[in-house]
Amino acid sequence: MPEQPPATTPATLPATASGAAPAPRRGLHALTHRWPTALALALMIALFGSDSGDLNDAVAGYGEFLPLLPLLYVVISQAGNPRVTWPVLGAGVVVTLALQAQDALSPPHVLVGVALAVLLWGTVRGAPHGRVTWGIQAAGALVFGALALTGLAVDPEVGRWLVAAGWFLHGVWDFAHLLLARLRGIVSRAFAEWCAVVDVLVAVELVFLR
């Protein structure tokens, strides 16, 4: 009687046939899945390389940009569609850079003013994600705006800690929008991840800048 070939079992199947992807493919998938983190790291490396290293400039520059962060959230939240996240970010950065290039208007005061106007609009008209979520966004905008304005008004040695706290806490804010069910989906997940990494690294730079 001819000898029968050994039975094929899941244990003897190649890794690819049993459904497990090869290690290089899994690594590539993980890398592409974390592209917002990679993009944030590349951006911060570029910023670190072009930074003058002056404490006053760093506190002023990052302090003026800090109110943009909660403003983006309230605008995107009121739009009710996370697909507008990246276009709103691009428009916000352009507007903030334009404000920094002129001397007639204070960039952080303009950004805080716009955020308050959007908050008032949402309060009167109604918010797509509900009153409670809108109240959370309003609280964030007020806290981060206050940290930015106060950090810019005091001595840079003190202001650096206030501005750094604002950026770090906004990184926590970003992670909350990734993890908490009530806040998930307000902004793009990729943006929340990217922004969280950028925010924390900016805070670290401000803390250790000499």
XYZ file of C-alpha atoms in Angstrom:
210
model
C 0.000 0.000 0.000
C 1.610 3.329 -1.045
C 2.621 5.637 1.761
C 0.240 8.555 2.246
C 1.741 12.098 2.416
C 1.576 13.709 5.871
C -1.620 15.574 6.566
C -1.441 19.345 6.256
C -2.342 21.059 9.475
C -2.439 24.779 10.407
C 0.790 24.243 12.320
C 2.597 23.028 9.178
C 1.243 25.698 6.856
C 3.560 28.568 5.870
C 2.973 31.787 7.765
C 1.542 33.496 4.696
C -0.909 30.660 4.021
C -2.183 30.585 7.616
C -3.111 34.256 7.477
C -0.139 35.774 9.322
C 1.651 38.484 7.354
C 5.471 38.336 7.128
C 7.310 40.497 9.650
C 8.536 43.079 7.074
C 4.992 43.533 5.783
C 3.643 43.958 9.323
C 6.372 46.514 10.043
C 5.553 48.437 6.864
C 1.861 48.418 7.746
C 2.584 49.757 11.241
C 4.824 52.472 9.798
C 2.253 53.632 7.236
C -0.485 53.485 9.869
C 1.536 55.861 12.087
C 2.251 58.401 9.337
C 0.832 61.327 11.368
C 3.468 60.686 14.062
C 6.215 60.433 11.436
C 5.019 63.671 9.819
C 4.971 65.430 13.198
C 8.506 64.276 14.002
C 9.768 65.448 10.602
C 8.132 68.853 11.090
C 9.613 69.328 14.553
C 13.091 68.277 13.393
C 12.857 70.919 10.652
C 11.684 73.539 13.167
C 14.434 72.670 15.633
C 17.004 73.043 12.874
C 15.752 76.489 11.845
C 15.127 77.796 15.381
C 17.228 80.782 16.476
C 17.462 79.379 19.982
C 16.375 82.691 21.514
C 13.971 82.280 24.432
C 12.075 85.521 23.737
C 11.506 84.573 20.099
C 10.376 81.048 21.002
C 7.916 82.196 23.673
C 6.512 84.902 21.372
C 6.242 82.650 18.333
C 4.724 79.644 20.047
C 2.596 81.852 22.304
C 1.041 83.585 19.303
C 0.279 80.222 17.675
C -1.195 78.629 20.801
C -4.699 80.197 20.448
C -4.930 78.728 16.947
C -5.079 75.206 18.387
C -8.408 75.488 20.247
C -9.773 77.735 17.481
C -9.283 74.881 15.006
C -11.256 72.561 17.243
C -14.217 74.898 17.695
C -14.389 75.670 13.957
C -14.191 71.993 12.955
C -16.649 71.017 15.677
C -19.135 73.626 14.485
C -18.665 72.472 10.883
C -19.772 69.022 12.024
C -17.546 67.219 9.519
C -14.034 65.928 10.379
C -13.167 65.905 6.666
C -12.631 69.674 6.823
C -9.886 69.256 9.463
C -6.821 69.564 7.257
C -8.172 72.410 5.070
C -9.116 74.337 8.232
C -5.610 73.729 9.608
C -4.030 75.037 6.405
C -6.208 78.142 6.385
C -5.524 78.751 10.074
C -1.757 78.529 9.657
C -1.827 80.916 6.685
C -3.957 83.436 8.598
C -1.730 83.223 11.688
C 1.456 83.698 9.668
C -0.133 86.696 7.926
C -1.063 88.180 11.299
C 2.494 87.695 12.544
C 3.838 89.497 9.479
C 2.021 92.747 10.327
C 2.095 95.098 13.292
C -1.415 96.575 13.293
C -3.182 93.669 14.999
C -2.105 91.331 17.782
C -2.221 87.750 16.406
C -3.243 86.020 19.653
C -5.944 88.596 20.416
C -7.391 88.197 16.917
C -7.396 84.390 17.199
C -8.977 84.456 20.654
C -11.564 86.944 19.382
C -12.451 84.716 16.432
C -12.733 81.701 18.759
C -15.120 83.624 21.033
C -17.203 84.670 18.016
C -17.472 81.048 16.826
C -18.380 79.935 20.349
C -21.130 82.554 20.511
C -22.391 81.491 17.092
C -22.513 77.850 18.172
C -24.262 78.715 21.420
C -26.974 80.669 19.623
C -27.372 78.529 16.525
C -26.733 75.127 18.073
C -23.822 72.697 17.813
C -23.731 69.541 15.668
C -22.266 67.412 18.485
C -24.592 68.621 21.224
C -24.494 71.181 24.000
C -22.281 69.188 26.369
C -19.566 68.594 23.784
C -19.790 72.213 22.682
C -19.346 73.271 26.307
C -16.204 71.142 26.525
C -14.815 72.817 23.406
C -15.671 76.243 24.842
C -13.861 75.439 28.103
C -10.791 74.329 26.172
C -10.764 77.460 24.036
C -10.980 79.691 27.117
C -8.249 77.852 29.035
C -5.767 77.689 26.164
C -6.483 81.263 25.131
C -5.910 82.470 28.692
C -2.611 80.571 28.950
C -1.411 82.085 25.666
C -2.349 85.673 26.483
C -0.959 85.463 30.019
C 2.245 83.785 28.859
C 2.840 86.555 26.335
C 2.108 89.313 28.862
C 4.605 88.264 31.555
C 8.393 87.988 31.577
C 9.614 85.375 29.036
C 11.239 83.312 31.793
C 7.818 82.918 33.405
C 5.891 82.990 30.143
C 7.751 80.004 28.793
C 6.186 77.791 31.493
C 2.681 79.060 30.809
C 3.019 78.684 27.042
C 4.676 75.261 27.458
C 1.832 74.200 29.762
C -0.657 75.318 27.113
C 1.017 73.283 24.376
C 1.453 70.217 26.581
C -2.123 70.306 27.838
C -3.355 70.677 24.273
C -1.427 67.508 23.474
C -3.463 65.829 26.218
C -6.542 67.443 24.646
C -5.637 65.825 21.309
C -5.237 62.395 22.923
C -8.625 62.832 24.603
C -10.163 63.333 21.156
C -8.569 60.047 20.100
C -9.615 57.995 23.118
C -12.872 59.354 24.574
C -16.099 58.276 22.911
C -17.793 61.664 23.407
C -14.973 63.540 21.668
C -13.972 60.968 19.078
C -14.852 61.959 15.508
C -14.963 65.714 16.031
C -11.662 66.121 14.207
C -9.754 63.785 11.922
C -8.014 61.008 13.874
C -4.862 61.568 11.834
C -4.882 65.252 12.765
C -5.423 64.512 16.472
C -2.446 62.137 16.472
C -0.246 64.536 14.497
C -1.204 67.515 16.649
C -0.637 65.601 19.906
C 2.951 64.768 18.954
C 3.682 68.313 17.759
C 2.178 69.866 20.896
C 4.157 67.723 23.319
C 7.438 68.294 21.451
C 6.876 72.068 21.388
C 6.309 71.980 25.153
C 9.522 70.007 25.630
C 11.454 72.493 23.497
C 10.171 75.448 25.534
C 11.019 73.759 28.834
C 14.605 72.895 27.887
C 15.405 75.984 25.806
C 18.215 78.044 27.324
